[in-house]
Amino acid sequence: LMRPLQGCPSRGVVVGTVTLCLAAGWALQTPGGVSLVVPQPNINATVAQNILLSVEYSCRGVATIEWKHVSSWGTTSIVEWRSDNYVNISTVYKDRVTTFENGSIQLRNVGMRDAGYYFVTVMDEHGTNAYGTIIVNVYEIIYEDLHFVAVLFAFLAAVSAILICFMWLCNKSLHLFQKKTTHKLTASTTEEIELETIEC
């Protein structure tokens, strides 16, 4: 014959509380997955500009972050690192990439070949993954057009200066010619008056 346990009723409450605390502690140590946020999924840049591929991840334990670039030229691994300071940067990007603790990377001196899709993968120690994508558009500055505009502007300025000088010279010459003509008329009028006086 089995009898129910008899004793202090608070014992059950204590056992329940301890069990709950142990369960909560176990839950905190159990991996809760990986989350990844991409605040700016589209980036427009010009040639030779520096761009920041910004992400923010959260992960319990050590995370592995990997970035890849996919374009019409193929797929290239950029960098892979762990949050415990291991970093492996591809030789193609060796002097152009800076990594950040939040999973972001900065790409310096971008070119036309850097346009395309950038995929980031964050993986925790238990193999749980989170993925993000950033599209980068790179536009070329057409220096030839700017050079042509600058040359055209300089040419028009030079032509304008020459025309202004020419108009000033014409005006000056006309003024001198009018002055000489007036002087000659005055001289001839004076001579006529003198002749008339002599004749009288």
CSV table of C-alpha atoms in Angstrom, one decimal:
chain,number,residue,atom,x,y,z
A,1,LEU,CA,0.0,0.0,0.0
A,2,MET,CA,1.5,3.3,-1.1
A,3,ARG,CA,0.9,6.4,0.9
A,4,PRO,CA,1.3,10.0,-0.4
A,5,LEU,CA,4.3,11.8,1.1
A,6,GLN,CA,3.4,13.8,4.1
A,7,GLY,CA,5.4,16.7,5.4
A,8,CYS,CA,5.8,20.4,5.0
A,9,PRO,CA,3.8,21.6,2.0
A,10,SER,CA,6.5,24.2,1.3
A,11,ARG,CA,8.9,21.4,0.4
A,12,GLY,CA,7.1,21.0,-3.0
A,13,VAL,CA,7.4,24.7,-3.7
A,14,VAL,CA,11.2,24.6,-2.9
A,15,VAL,CA,11.8,21.6,-5.2
A,16,GLY,CA,9.7,23.2,-7.9
A,17,THR,CA,11.7,26.4,-7.7
A,18,VAL,CA,15.1,24.6,-7.8
A,19,THR,CA,13.9,22.6,-10.8
A,20,LEU,CA,12.8,25.8,-12.5
A,21,CYS,CA,16.1,27.5,-11.8
A,22,LEU,CA,18.1,24.5,-13.2
A,23,ALA,CA,15.9,24.4,-16.3
A,24,ALA,CA,16.4,28.2,-16.9
A,25,GLY,CA,20.2,27.8,-16.5
A,26,TRP,CA,20.2,24.9,-18.9
A,27,ALA,CA,18.2,26.9,-21.4
A,28,LEU,CA,20.6,29.8,-21.2
A,29,GLN,CA,23.5,27.5,-22.0
A,30,THR,CA,21.7,25.8,-24.8
A,31,PRO,CA,22.3,27.4,-28.2
A,32,GLY,CA,19.6,29.8,-29.2
A,33,GLY,CA,20.5,30.1,-32.9
A,34,VAL,CA,21.9,32.9,-34.9
A,35,SER,CA,20.3,36.1,-36.0
A,36,LEU,CA,21.5,38.4,-38.8
A,37,VAL,CA,20.3,41.9,-39.8
A,38,VAL,CA,21.3,43.7,-43.0
A,39,PRO,CA,20.4,47.4,-42.6
A,40,GLN,CA,21.4,48.4,-46.2
A,41,PRO,CA,20.8,45.7,-48.7
A,42,ASN,CA,21.6,48.0,-51.8
A,43,ILE,CA,24.7,50.1,-52.1
A,44,ASN,CA,25.6,52.4,-55.0
A,45,ALA,CA,29.2,53.4,-55.3
A,46,THR,CA,31.6,55.0,-57.8
A,47,VAL,CA,35.0,53.7,-58.9
A,48,ALA,CA,37.8,54.2,-56.4
A,49,GLN,CA,35.3,54.7,-53.5
A,50,ASN,CA,35.4,52.9,-50.2
A,51,ILE,CA,32.2,51.1,-49.2
A,52,LEU,CA,30.9,49.5,-46.0
A,53,LEU,CA,29.0,46.3,-46.2
A,54,SER,CA,27.2,46.6,-43.0
A,55,VAL,CA,25.5,43.8,-41.0
A,56,GLU,CA,24.8,43.1,-37.4
A,57,TYR,CA,24.6,39.5,-36.0
A,58,SER,CA,24.0,37.9,-32.6
A,59,CYS,CA,25.1,34.5,-31.6
A,60,ARG,CA,25.8,32.6,-28.4
A,61,GLY,CA,29.4,31.3,-28.3
A,62,VAL,CA,31.9,31.5,-31.1
A,63,ALA,CA,30.6,32.5,-34.5
A,64,THR,CA,32.1,32.0,-37.9
A,65,ILE,CA,31.5,34.8,-40.4
A,66,GLU,CA,32.1,34.3,-44.2
A,67,TRP,CA,31.7,36.8,-47.0
A,68,LYS,CA,31.5,35.8,-50.7
A,69,HIS,CA,31.2,37.9,-53.9
A,70,VAL,CA,29.2,36.6,-56.8
A,71,SER,CA,29.2,38.4,-60.2
A,72,SER,CA,29.3,37.7,-63.9
A,73,TRP,CA,33.1,36.9,-63.4
A,74,GLY,CA,32.3,34.1,-61.0
A,75,THR,CA,32.2,33.5,-57.2
A,76,THR,CA,35.1,34.7,-55.0
A,77,SER,CA,35.6,34.0,-51.3
A,78,ILE,CA,36.5,37.4,-49.7
A,79,VAL,CA,37.1,36.7,-46.0
A,80,GLU,CA,36.3,34.2,-43.3
A,81,TRP,CA,36.8,34.8,-39.6
A,82,ARG,CA,35.7,33.7,-36.1
A,83,SER,CA,34.7,35.9,-33.3
A,84,ASP,CA,37.7,34.5,-31.4
A,85,ASN,CA,40.1,36.5,-33.7
A,86,TYR,CA,40.9,34.0,-36.4
A,87,VAL,CA,40.9,35.8,-39.7
A,88,ASN,CA,41.5,34.4,-43.2
A,89,ILE,CA,41.4,37.0,-46.0
A,90,SER,CA,41.6,36.0,-49.6
A,91,THR,CA,44.8,37.1,-51.4
A,92,VAL,CA,42.7,38.9,-54.0
A,93,TYR,CA,41.3,41.2,-51.2
A,94,LYS,CA,44.3,41.1,-48.9
A,95,ASP,CA,45.0,44.9,-48.9
A,96,ARG,CA,41.4,46.0,-49.5
A,97,VAL,CA,39.3,44.5,-46.8
A,98,THR,CA,38.8,45.5,-43.1
A,99,THR,CA,36.7,43.3,-40.8
A,100,PHE,CA,34.6,44.5,-37.9
A,101,GLU,CA,33.3,42.7,-34.8
A,102,ASN,CA,29.7,43.0,-35.8
A,103,GLY,CA,30.3,41.0,-39.0
A,104,SER,CA,30.6,44.0,-41.3
A,105,ILE,CA,33.4,44.5,-43.8
A,106,GLN,CA,34.8,47.6,-45.5
A,107,LEU,CA,35.9,47.3,-49.1
A,108,ARG,CA,38.4,49.9,-50.2
A,109,ASN,CA,39.0,51.3,-53.7
A,110,VAL,CA,36.2,49.5,-55.5
A,111,GLY,CA,36.3,48.9,-59.2
A,112,MET,CA,33.8,47.8,-61.9
A,113,ARG,CA,34.5,44.2,-61.1
A,114,ASP,CA,33.4,44.7,-57.5
A,115,ALA,CA,29.8,45.1,-58.6
A,116,GLY,CA,27.5,42.2,-57.9
A,117,TYR,CA,26.0,40.2,-55.0
A,118,TYR,CA,27.8,39.9,-51.6
A,119,PHE,CA,26.7,37.0,-49.5
A,120,VAL,CA,27.4,36.8,-45.8
A,121,THR,CA,27.0,33.6,-43.7
A,122,VAL,CA,27.1,33.5,-39.9
A,123,MET,CA,27.4,30.1,-38.3
A,124,ASP,CA,27.6,29.1,-34.7
A,125,GLU,CA,29.5,26.2,-33.1
A,126,HIS,CA,26.5,23.9,-33.5
A,127,GLY,CA,26.1,24.5,-37.2
A,128,THR,CA,23.1,26.9,-37.2
A,129,ASN,CA,23.4,29.4,-40.0
A,130,ALA,CA,22.0,32.8,-40.9
A,131,TYR,CA,22.4,34.4,-44.3
A,132,GLY,CA,22.3,37.9,-45.7
A,133,THR,CA,22.7,39.5,-49.1
A,134,ILE,CA,23.9,42.9,-50.2
A,135,ILE,CA,23.7,44.2,-53.8
A,136,VAL,CA,26.5,46.5,-54.9
A,137,ASN,CA,26.3,48.7,-58.0
A,138,VAL,CA,29.5,50.4,-59.1
A,139,TYR,CA,29.4,53.3,-61.6
A,140,GLU,CA,32.3,54.6,-63.6
A,141,ILE,CA,33.1,58.3,-63.6
A,142,ILE,CA,33.6,59.3,-67.2
A,143,TYR,CA,36.6,61.5,-67.0
A,144,GLU,CA,36.7,62.0,-70.8
A,145,ASP,CA,33.4,63.9,-70.7
A,146,LEU,CA,34.6,66.0,-67.8
A,147,HIS,CA,37.8,66.8,-69.7
A,148,PHE,CA,35.8,67.7,-72.8
A,149,VAL,CA,33.6,70.1,-70.8
A,150,ALA,CA,36.6,71.7,-69.1
A,151,VAL,CA,38.4,72.2,-72.5
A,152,LEU,CA,35.2,73.6,-74.1
A,153,PHE,CA,34.7,76.0,-71.2
A,154,ALA,CA,38.3,77.2,-71.4
A,155,PHE,CA,38.0,77.6,-75.2
A,156,LEU,CA,34.8,79.6,-74.9
A,157,ALA,CA,36.4,81.8,-72.1
A,158,ALA,CA,39.4,82.5,-74.4
A,159,VAL,CA,37.2,83.3,-77.4
A,160,SER,CA,35.2,85.7,-75.2
A,161,ALA,CA,38.3,87.4,-73.9
A,162,ILE,CA,39.6,87.8,-77.5
A,163,LEU,CA,36.3,89.3,-78.6
A,164,ILE,CA,36.2,91.7,-75.7
A,165,CYS,CA,39.7,92.9,-76.5
A,166,PHE,CA,38.9,93.2,-80.2
A,167,MET,CA,35.8,95.3,-79.4
A,168,TRP,CA,37.8,97.5,-77.0
A,169,LEU,CA,40.4,98.1,-79.7
A,170,CYS,CA,37.8,98.8,-82.3
A,171,ASN,CA,36.1,101.3,-79.9
A,172,LYS,CA,39.4,102.9,-79.1
A,173,SER,CA,40.4,103.2,-82.8
A,174,LEU,CA,37.0,104.7,-83.7
A,175,HIS,CA,37.4,107.2,-80.9
A,176,LEU,CA,40.9,108.2,-82.1
A,177,PHE,CA,39.6,108.4,-85.7
A,178,GLN,CA,36.8,110.7,-84.6
A,179,LYS,CA,39.2,112.8,-82.6
A,180,LYS,CA,41.5,113.2,-85.6
A,181,THR,CA,38.6,114.0,-87.9
A,182,THR,CA,37.3,116.6,-85.5
A,183,HIS,CA,40.8,118.1,-85.2
A,184,LYS,CA,41.2,118.3,-89.0
A,185,LEU,CA,37.8,119.9,-89.4
A,186,THR,CA,38.7,122.5,-86.7
A,187,ALA,CA,42.1,123.2,-88.3
A,188,SER,CA,40.5,123.7,-91.8
A,189,THR,CA,37.8,125.9,-90.4
A,190,THR,CA,40.5,128.0,-88.6
A,191,GLU,CA,42.4,128.3,-91.9
A,192,GLU,CA,39.3,129.4,-93.8
A,193,ILE,CA,38.6,132.1,-91.2
A,194,GLU,CA,42.2,133.3,-91.4
A,195,LEU,CA,42.0,133.5,-95.2
A,196,GLU,CA,38.8,135.4,-95.1
A,197,THR,CA,40.4,137.8,-92.6
A,198,ILE,CA,43.4,138.3,-94.8
A,199,GLU,CA,41.2,138.9,-97.9
A,200,CYS,CA,39.2,141.5,-96.0
